[in-house]
Amino acid sequence: MEKLANQFVKYVSEVAGQPATWRPRASEHLPLYLTQQYTQCEITIGRRSFLGILLADSASFRPATFEKHLRQIMVGATDVEGYCLVAEALPAYLRQRLVERKIPFVVPGQQLYWPELGLAVQARKKKQTPVAVAIVSPATQAVLICALTGGIPAPITPKSLAEKLGYTTMTMTRALDEIEANALGQVERNGRERLLNFPAGRRALWPAALPYLRNPVRETVRIRESQLLLKLRIQAGETALGGLSMLVPPKEPVYALGAQAWKKIASRVEQIPVEDTGTCRVQLWCYPPELFARDGQVDCFSLYLSLRAEEDARVEAALEEMMEKMAWS
DNA sequence: ACCTATCTATCCTGTACCTT
DNA sequence: AAGGTACAGGATAGATAGGT
C-alpha cells in the first residue's frame, strides 16, 4: 500500500503539474465487505481534496458493482469534493468501461482519467509482458497440433503460419505470445521477423503441451448423415478411434466439423433429438478439423483430447493403443 | 513490408429480474 | 417455484493503424 501511495503521488504530481498528497483515512462506518474490497485515503491535488478509493483486488472488479458500492462509500464522505479510484493494474477492457461510465481512476505509471481535473492521459507505450495461461486459445492449440503432426519442421513466422492455418497474422502473433509465455516452444527474433520453432522436437512437445490443451469439441449435434456432404465427413470420436485401434466403432457415426463449415450448413440441416437409422453425430470443433485430418479421420492428438475425459475403460485402452501406434508415424 | 497495440464485431454465458 | 427475457460481462478473433 505504501508503494502504491508513493507511485500515485509521483505520477499524479507529474501529470497534473501540481503537488499531490496522500493520507490514510479511517473507514469504520462502512460494512465489512466494503472495507475488505477498498481502502480509503485522502488525496489533495493543489488545494482540492478528494476521496481516494484503493482497489484491493482488480481481478474481481466490476465497474457496475463499483458504482453501487460508491454510493454507500460517498455517504460518509461529505468533506471532499469528489473521489477517484486507484488501482495498481487494470486490464484494458475494464479501463475502457470506467471511461464509458465517467468514473475517475488512476493506474500509477499507466493511465489517469479524471474529468473533474480536466485530465486524461495514457502511457504511450506499454511494455508487453506475455502472461502464461492455464489453457491456450483454440488458435494456439491449432498451431501446437500443427507442430505435433509435423507441420512445422523449420522456424516459421506468424505470417506464414496464418497462411498455412487460415487465421489472421494477429491471431498467430497472439498464439506465439502464448507459446512463448508458457515455454512450449522457442520464439526468436531475427531482425523484424519473429520465428517460432520447436527445437526439442514434436515428441517432447506432446507431454509438455498436454496440460494446456483443451477438448476441441465445443458441442455435439445430431443430424441425418445424408445431409452432410461426403467431403465434410471427417471421422471423429469413437468412429475414428475404431479405425485406429481394436475398439468396435459405434453404429451411429461421429464426424467433426469446424465452426465455419457448420455455419454454412446449419440453417439447411435439421437437428434430430434421438439416434435413429441414418443419423450421425457431428462434433462442432473450436478449430477446423480438416487442417490436420488424414485419410478422412481427425488427427490423433485432437482425437485423444476429445476422448481423454471418457470413463469407459475400453476407450481409454484404445486411446493408449492408438497413441503408441499412430502418433509419430 | 512486417509486427503488434488497440479497437471493434460477434457470439456465448451467467445472472438479475420479471412473468406465469 | 419454474421458466422466460434482457442485459452485462467474457471470450475469441478480425480490422485498423501506427511504429520500426
Short mmCIF file of C-alpha atoms (C1' of nucleotides) in Angstrom, two decimals:
data_model
loop_
_atom_site.label_atom_id
_atom_site.label_comp_id
_atom_site.label_asym_id
_atom_site.label_seq_id
_atom_site.Cartn_x
_atom_site.Cartn_y
_atom_site.Cartn_z
CA MET A 1 0.00 0.00 0.00
CA GLU A 2 2.90 2.33 0.83
CA LYS A 3 4.45 1.60 -2.53
CA LEU A 4 1.24 2.33 -4.40
CA ALA A 5 0.84 5.59 -2.43
CA ASN A 6 4.30 6.74 -3.44
CA GLN A 7 3.74 5.80 -7.07
CA PHE A 8 0.44 7.62 -7.02
CA VAL A 9 1.88 10.86 -5.57
CA LYS A 10 4.76 10.84 -8.06
CA TYR A 11 2.60 10.06 -11.09
CA VAL A 12 -0.25 12.45 -10.33
CA SER A 13 2.10 15.33 -9.41
CA GLU A 14 3.81 14.85 -12.75
CA VAL A 15 0.66 14.60 -14.82
CA ALA A 16 -1.32 17.33 -13.02
CA GLY A 17 1.62 19.69 -12.70
CA GLN A 18 0.60 20.39 -9.09
CA PRO A 19 1.76 18.81 -5.84
CA ALA A 20 -0.33 15.83 -4.83
CA THR A 21 -0.54 14.33 -1.35
CA TRP A 22 -1.91 11.17 0.11
CA ARG A 23 -3.08 10.46 3.67
CA PRO A 24 -4.67 7.34 5.12
CA ARG A 25 -8.26 7.69 6.22
CA ALA A 26 -10.40 5.73 8.65
CA SER A 27 -13.43 3.99 7.24
CA GLU A 28 -15.00 2.23 10.25
CA HIS A 29 -18.54 3.33 9.41
CA LEU A 30 -18.60 1.07 6.36
CA PRO A 31 -19.75 -2.55 6.25
CA LEU A 32 -17.04 -5.20 6.25
CA TYR A 33 -17.46 -6.27 2.61
CA LEU A 34 -16.65 -2.75 1.51
CA THR A 35 -13.61 -2.26 3.73
CA GLN A 36 -12.29 -5.60 2.52
CA GLN A 37 -12.50 -4.60 -1.12
CA TYR A 38 -11.46 -0.97 -0.86
CA THR A 39 -9.08 1.09 1.24
CA GLN A 40 -9.88 4.76 1.66
CA CYS A 41 -7.47 7.66 1.75
CA GLU A 42 -7.46 11.41 1.45
CA ILE A 43 -5.96 12.87 -1.66
CA THR A 44 -5.15 16.52 -2.22
CA ILE A 45 -4.16 17.97 -5.55
CA GLY A 46 -3.16 21.58 -5.28
CA ARG A 47 -5.83 22.96 -2.95
CA ARG A 48 -8.54 20.48 -3.86
CA SER A 49 -9.23 17.40 -1.80
CA PHE A 50 -10.69 14.10 -2.92
CA LEU A 51 -11.50 10.70 -1.57
CA GLY A 52 -9.14 8.05 -2.87
CA ILE A 53 -10.58 4.56 -3.18
CA LEU A 54 -7.90 1.90 -3.47
CA LEU A 55 -8.81 -1.31 -5.11
CA ALA A 56 -7.61 -4.36 -3.19
CA ASP A 57 -8.20 -6.95 -5.88
CA SER A 58 -8.51 -5.89 -9.51
CA ALA A 59 -9.39 -9.42 -10.63
CA SER A 60 -12.92 -9.35 -9.22
CA PHE A 61 -13.53 -5.69 -10.06
CA ARG A 62 -16.73 -4.81 -11.98
CA PRO A 63 -17.48 -1.20 -12.87
CA ALA A 64 -21.25 -1.68 -12.39
CA THR A 65 -20.78 -3.17 -8.92
CA PHE A 66 -18.34 -0.44 -8.04
CA GLU A 67 -20.94 2.23 -8.84
CA LYS A 68 -23.31 0.60 -6.33
CA HIS A 69 -20.60 0.46 -3.65
CA LEU A 70 -19.58 4.01 -4.43
CA ARG A 71 -22.96 5.39 -3.41
CA GLN A 72 -22.55 3.79 0.03
CA ILE A 73 -18.98 4.97 0.42
CA MET A 74 -19.77 8.56 -0.52
CA VAL A 75 -22.50 8.84 2.15
CA GLY A 76 -19.76 9.19 4.76
CA ALA A 77 -17.56 11.46 2.67
CA THR A 78 -19.15 14.91 2.76
CA ASP A 79 -15.85 16.68 3.38
CA VAL A 80 -14.39 16.07 -0.09
CA GLU A 81 -15.36 17.41 -3.48
CA GLY A 82 -15.05 14.14 -5.34
CA TYR A 83 -13.49 10.71 -5.48
CA CYS A 84 -11.01 8.74 -7.54
CA LEU A 85 -10.44 5.05 -7.96
CA VAL A 86 -6.82 3.94 -7.61
CA ALA A 87 -5.55 0.57 -8.77
CA GLU A 88 -2.15 -1.00 -9.25
CA ALA A 89 -3.20 -2.50 -12.56
CA LEU A 90 -6.38 -2.86 -14.57
CA PRO A 91 -6.95 -4.75 -17.84
CA ALA A 92 -7.69 -2.58 -20.87
CA TYR A 93 -11.35 -3.54 -21.16
CA LEU A 94 -12.03 -2.50 -17.55
CA ARG A 95 -10.26 0.84 -18.04
CA GLN A 96 -12.41 1.34 -21.13
CA ARG A 97 -15.58 0.68 -19.15
CA LEU A 98 -14.54 3.13 -16.45
CA VAL A 99 -14.10 5.83 -19.07
CA GLU A 100 -17.51 4.99 -20.55
CA ARG A 101 -19.05 5.43 -17.09
CA LYS A 102 -17.02 8.56 -16.40
CA ILE A 103 -15.53 7.07 -13.25
CA PRO A 104 -12.25 8.88 -12.45
CA PHE A 105 -9.37 6.47 -11.95
CA VAL A 106 -5.59 6.34 -11.74
CA VAL A 107 -3.31 3.46 -12.54
CA PRO A 108 0.05 4.97 -11.49
CA GLY A 109 2.54 4.97 -14.31
CA GLN A 110 -0.02 3.79 -16.85
CA GLN A 111 -3.18 5.79 -17.11
CA LEU A 112 -5.07 8.65 -15.49
CA TYR A 113 -8.66 9.50 -16.28
CA TRP A 114 -10.08 12.34 -14.19
CA PRO A 115 -12.67 14.54 -15.93
CA GLU A 116 -13.12 16.80 -12.83
CA LEU A 117 -9.50 17.85 -13.15
CA GLY A 118 -9.79 18.08 -16.90
CA LEU A 119 -7.17 15.38 -17.25
CA ALA A 120 -6.90 12.20 -19.23
CA VAL A 121 -3.57 10.63 -20.12
CA GLN A 122 -2.48 7.21 -21.13
CA ALA A 123 1.03 5.84 -21.31
CA ARG A 124 2.10 5.89 -24.97
CA LYS A 125 3.77 2.60 -24.95
CA LYS A 126 3.31 -0.30 -22.65
CA LYS A 127 5.96 -2.95 -22.25
CA GLN A 128 4.03 -6.01 -23.06
CA THR A 129 4.77 -8.96 -20.83
CA PRO A 130 3.19 -12.13 -22.16
CA VAL A 131 1.22 -13.82 -19.41
CA ALA A 132 1.21 -17.57 -19.02
CA VAL A 133 -2.25 -19.04 -19.48
CA ALA A 134 -3.85 -22.12 -17.93
CA ILE A 135 -5.46 -23.29 -21.19
CA VAL A 136 -4.22 -21.96 -24.52
CA SER A 137 -6.67 -20.42 -27.01
CA PRO A 138 -8.12 -22.55 -29.81
CA ALA A 139 -5.90 -20.82 -32.37
CA THR A 140 -2.79 -21.53 -30.29
CA GLN A 141 -3.90 -25.12 -29.93
CA ALA A 142 -4.21 -25.32 -33.72
CA VAL A 143 -0.58 -24.16 -34.02
CA LEU A 144 0.53 -26.77 -31.48
CA ILE A 145 -1.42 -29.56 -33.20
CA CYS A 146 0.16 -28.43 -36.46
CA ALA A 147 3.61 -28.77 -34.88
CA LEU A 148 2.72 -32.15 -33.34
CA THR A 149 1.61 -33.52 -36.71
CA GLY A 150 4.92 -32.47 -38.24
CA GLY A 151 3.65 -29.35 -39.98
CA ILE A 152 6.34 -27.07 -38.55
CA PRO A 153 9.68 -28.69 -39.37
CA ALA A 154 11.56 -25.36 -39.53
CA PRO A 155 11.28 -21.94 -37.84
CA ILE A 156 8.18 -20.13 -39.05
CA THR A 157 6.84 -16.55 -38.90
CA PRO A 158 3.34 -15.52 -37.74
CA LYS A 159 2.59 -14.51 -41.31
CA SER A 160 3.32 -17.87 -42.89
CA LEU A 161 1.57 -19.64 -40.02
CA ALA A 162 -1.50 -17.51 -40.75
CA GLU A 163 -1.42 -18.51 -44.41
CA LYS A 164 -0.95 -22.15 -43.52
CA LEU A 165 -3.74 -22.35 -40.94
CA GLY A 166 -6.22 -19.78 -42.23
CA TYR A 167 -6.06 -17.40 -39.27
CA THR A 168 -5.03 -13.76 -39.33
CA THR A 169 -1.43 -12.81 -38.55
CA MET A 170 -2.75 -11.01 -35.49
CA THR A 171 -4.16 -14.23 -34.12
CA MET A 172 -0.91 -16.05 -34.87
CA THR A 173 1.03 -13.28 -33.10
CA ARG A 174 -1.07 -13.94 -30.03
CA ALA A 175 -0.54 -17.66 -30.44
CA LEU A 176 3.23 -17.06 -30.41
CA ASP A 177 2.80 -14.93 -27.28
CA GLU A 178 1.01 -17.78 -25.54
CA ILE A 179 3.52 -20.38 -26.69
CA GLU A 180 6.38 -18.17 -25.51
CA ALA A 181 4.76 -17.32 -22.17
CA ASN A 182 4.09 -20.99 -21.41
CA ALA A 183 7.53 -22.08 -22.63
CA LEU A 184 6.06 -24.57 -25.09
CA GLY A 185 8.36 -23.57 -27.92
CA GLN A 186 11.16 -21.22 -28.82
CA VAL A 187 10.31 -17.77 -30.17
CA GLU A 188 13.29 -15.94 -31.60
CA ARG A 189 13.66 -12.57 -33.20
CA ASN A 190 15.59 -12.25 -36.42
CA GLY A 191 15.54 -8.55 -37.24
CA ARG A 192 11.89 -7.68 -37.64
CA GLU A 193 10.83 -11.26 -38.03
CA ARG A 194 9.58 -13.35 -35.19
CA LEU A 195 10.31 -17.02 -35.62
CA LEU A 196 8.64 -19.92 -33.88
CA ASN A 197 10.23 -23.30 -33.66
CA PHE A 198 10.28 -26.38 -31.51
CA PRO A 199 13.95 -27.31 -31.03
CA ALA A 200 13.11 -30.10 -28.58
CA GLY A 201 11.15 -31.88 -31.30
CA ARG A 202 7.49 -32.82 -31.52
CA ARG A 203 7.73 -35.92 -29.33
CA ALA A 204 8.81 -33.73 -26.41
CA LEU A 205 6.11 -31.19 -27.21
CA TRP A 206 3.21 -33.55 -26.56
CA PRO A 207 3.74 -34.17 -22.82
CA ALA A 208 4.73 -30.52 -22.34
CA ALA A 209 1.67 -29.13 -24.10
CA LEU A 210 -0.90 -31.65 -22.83
CA PRO A 211 -1.80 -29.74 -19.62
CA TYR A 212 -2.56 -26.62 -21.65
CA LEU A 213 -4.72 -28.21 -24.34
CA ARG A 214 -8.49 -28.30 -24.39
CA ASN A 215 -11.14 -30.63 -25.72
CA PRO A 216 -11.61 -29.47 -29.33
CA VAL A 217 -15.31 -30.37 -29.17
CA ARG A 218 -17.45 -27.36 -28.33
CA GLU A 219 -20.81 -29.00 -28.89
CA THR A 220 -22.23 -32.16 -30.45
CA VAL A 221 -25.33 -32.18 -32.63
CA ARG A 222 -27.23 -34.99 -34.35
CA ILE A 223 -28.31 -34.71 -37.98
CA ARG A 224 -29.19 -37.00 -40.89
CA GLU A 225 -25.97 -38.37 -42.34
CA SER A 226 -27.28 -37.76 -45.86
CA GLN A 227 -27.33 -34.02 -45.18
CA LEU A 228 -23.59 -33.98 -44.57
CA LEU A 229 -21.61 -33.78 -47.82
CA LEU A 230 -19.13 -36.61 -48.28
CA LYS A 231 -16.16 -34.27 -48.24
CA LEU A 232 -17.30 -32.89 -44.88
CA ARG A 233 -17.39 -36.32 -43.28
CA ILE A 234 -14.22 -36.32 -41.23
CA GLN A 235 -14.44 -39.22 -38.83
CA ALA A 236 -14.01 -38.30 -35.19
CA GLY A 237 -14.70 -39.59 -31.68
CA GLU A 238 -15.24 -43.34 -31.25
CA THR A 239 -15.74 -43.76 -35.01
CA ALA A 240 -12.20 -42.52 -35.71
CA LEU A 241 -10.81 -44.42 -32.74
CA GLY A 242 -12.43 -47.59 -34.06
CA GLY A 243 -10.49 -47.18 -37.27
CA LEU A 244 -7.19 -46.71 -35.47
CA SER A 245 -7.46 -49.37 -32.77
CA MET A 246 -9.25 -52.57 -31.81
CA LEU A 247 -12.25 -50.62 -30.47
CA VAL A 248 -15.58 -51.53 -32.04
CA PRO A 249 -16.89 -48.35 -33.65
CA PRO A 250 -20.39 -47.16 -32.69
CA LYS A 251 -23.34 -47.81 -35.03
CA GLU A 252 -24.03 -44.10 -35.30
CA PRO A 253 -21.03 -42.48 -36.97
CA VAL A 254 -19.32 -39.45 -35.40
CA TYR A 255 -17.88 -36.66 -37.53
CA ALA A 256 -16.04 -33.42 -36.77
CA LEU A 257 -16.86 -30.04 -38.29
CA GLY A 258 -15.32 -26.59 -37.86
CA ALA A 259 -17.37 -23.57 -36.86
CA GLN A 260 -17.28 -22.02 -40.34
CA ALA A 261 -18.32 -25.18 -42.13
CA TRP A 262 -21.17 -25.64 -39.65
CA LYS A 263 -22.33 -22.06 -40.08
CA LYS A 264 -22.64 -22.65 -43.81
CA ILE A 265 -24.92 -25.65 -43.47
CA ALA A 266 -26.62 -25.04 -40.10
CA SER A 267 -29.68 -23.29 -41.49
CA ARG A 268 -30.31 -26.05 -44.04
CA VAL A 269 -29.99 -29.15 -41.84
CA GLU A 270 -32.48 -30.40 -39.35
CA GLN A 271 -31.31 -31.46 -35.90
CA ILE A 272 -32.56 -34.83 -34.73
CA PRO A 273 -33.15 -35.33 -30.99
CA VAL A 274 -32.51 -39.08 -30.73
CA GLU A 275 -30.43 -41.72 -32.51
CA ASP A 276 -32.26 -43.21 -35.49
CA THR A 277 -31.37 -45.09 -38.63
CA GLY A 278 -29.45 -42.78 -40.93
CA THR A 279 -28.49 -40.26 -38.27
CA CYS A 280 -24.97 -39.25 -37.34
CA ARG A 281 -23.41 -37.18 -34.60
CA VAL A 282 -21.45 -34.09 -35.58
CA GLN A 283 -18.91 -32.60 -33.19
CA LEU A 284 -18.56 -28.86 -33.62
CA TRP A 285 -14.89 -28.06 -33.07
CA CYS A 286 -13.24 -24.89 -31.86
CA TYR A 287 -10.67 -25.12 -34.66
CA PRO A 288 -11.08 -26.57 -38.16
CA PRO A 289 -10.51 -30.36 -38.02
CA GLU A 290 -9.76 -30.51 -41.75
CA LEU A 291 -6.44 -28.69 -41.16
CA PHE A 292 -4.93 -31.82 -39.62
CA ALA A 293 -7.18 -34.61 -40.88
CA ARG A 294 -5.65 -37.51 -42.78
CA ASP A 295 -7.44 -40.31 -44.62
CA GLY A 296 -10.80 -38.85 -43.67
CA GLN A 297 -10.02 -39.02 -39.95
CA VAL A 298 -9.18 -36.30 -37.44
CA ASP A 299 -5.59 -36.15 -36.18
CA CYS A 300 -4.87 -38.45 -33.26
CA PHE A 301 -3.81 -35.66 -30.89
CA SER A 302 -7.12 -33.87 -31.17
CA LEU A 303 -8.86 -37.23 -31.04
CA TYR A 304 -7.04 -38.01 -27.80
CA LEU A 305 -8.07 -34.63 -26.37
CA SER A 306 -11.69 -35.19 -27.38
CA LEU A 307 -11.87 -38.54 -25.59
CA ARG A 308 -9.48 -38.18 -22.67
CA ALA A 309 -12.33 -37.46 -20.24
CA GLU A 310 -14.08 -40.68 -21.28
CA GLU A 311 -14.61 -43.06 -18.35
CA ASP A 312 -15.06 -46.20 -20.48
CA ALA A 313 -12.06 -48.50 -19.91
CA ARG A 314 -12.21 -49.85 -23.47
CA VAL A 315 -11.98 -46.34 -24.88
CA GLU A 316 -9.09 -45.50 -22.57
CA ALA A 317 -7.20 -48.62 -23.62
CA ALA A 318 -7.90 -47.94 -27.31
CA LEU A 319 -6.62 -44.37 -26.94
CA GLU A 320 -3.33 -45.54 -25.47
CA GLU A 321 -3.03 -48.19 -28.18
CA MET A 322 -3.63 -45.56 -30.87
CA MET A 323 -1.12 -43.07 -29.44
CA GLU A 324 1.59 -45.72 -29.34
CA LYS A 325 0.87 -46.96 -32.83
CA MET A 326 -0.11 -43.86 -34.74
CA ALA A 327 1.08 -40.62 -33.21
CA TRP A 328 4.61 -40.42 -34.56
CA SER A 329 4.29 -42.29 -37.83
"C1'" DA B 1 6.99 -4.90 -45.53
"C1'" DC B 2 6.12 -6.69 -41.33
"C1'" DC B 3 4.74 -6.75 -36.45
"C1'" DT B 4 1.74 -5.62 -32.80
"C1'" DA B 5 -1.24 -2.31 -29.69
"C1'" DT B 6 -5.67 -1.11 -29.79
"C1'" DC B 7 -10.26 -1.01 -31.43
"C1'" DT B 8 -14.31 -3.48 -32.92
"C1'" DA B 9 -17.67 -7.21 -34.04
"C1'" DT B 10 -19.70 -11.26 -32.77
"C1'" DC B 11 -21.07 -14.93 -30.13
"C1'" DC B 12 -21.73 -17.17 -25.71
"C1'" DT B 13 -22.83 -17.50 -20.75
"C1'" DG B 14 -24.34 -16.25 -16.23
"C1'" DT B 15 -27.37 -13.51 -13.55
"C1'" DA B 16 -30.98 -10.49 -12.10
"C1'" DC B 17 -35.40 -9.52 -12.72
"C1'" DC B 18 -39.89 -10.45 -14.41
"C1'" DT B 19 -43.94 -13.36 -15.55
"C1'" DT B 20 -46.68 -17.38 -15.10
"C1'" DA C 1 -41.07 -22.31 -7.69
"C1'" DA C 2 -40.34 -22.76 -12.59
"C1'" DG C 3 -39.47 -20.73 -16.68
"C1'" DG C 4 -38.54 -16.72 -19.72
"C1'" DT C 5 -36.12 -12.48 -21.01
"C1'" DA C 6 -32.90 -8.81 -21.07
"C1'" DC C 7 -28.55 -7.35 -20.12
"C1'" DA C 8 -23.74 -7.28 -18.60
"C1'" DG C 9 -19.67 -9.38 -18.87
"C1'" DG C 10 -16.39 -12.54 -21.03
"C1'" DA C 11 -14.07 -14.94 -24.85
"C1'" DT C 12 -12.43 -15.02 -29.37
"C1'" DA C 13 -10.68 -13.29 -33.36
"C1'" DG C 14 -10.87 -9.92 -37.29
"C1'" DA C 15 -9.78 -4.89 -38.68
"C1'" DT C 16 -7.20 -0.86 -38.26
"C1'" DA C 17 -3.45 1.99 -37.56
"C1'" DG C 18 0.96 3.23 -36.00
"C1'" DG C 19 5.71 2.02 -35.24
"C1'" DT C 20 10.21 0.11 -36.83
#
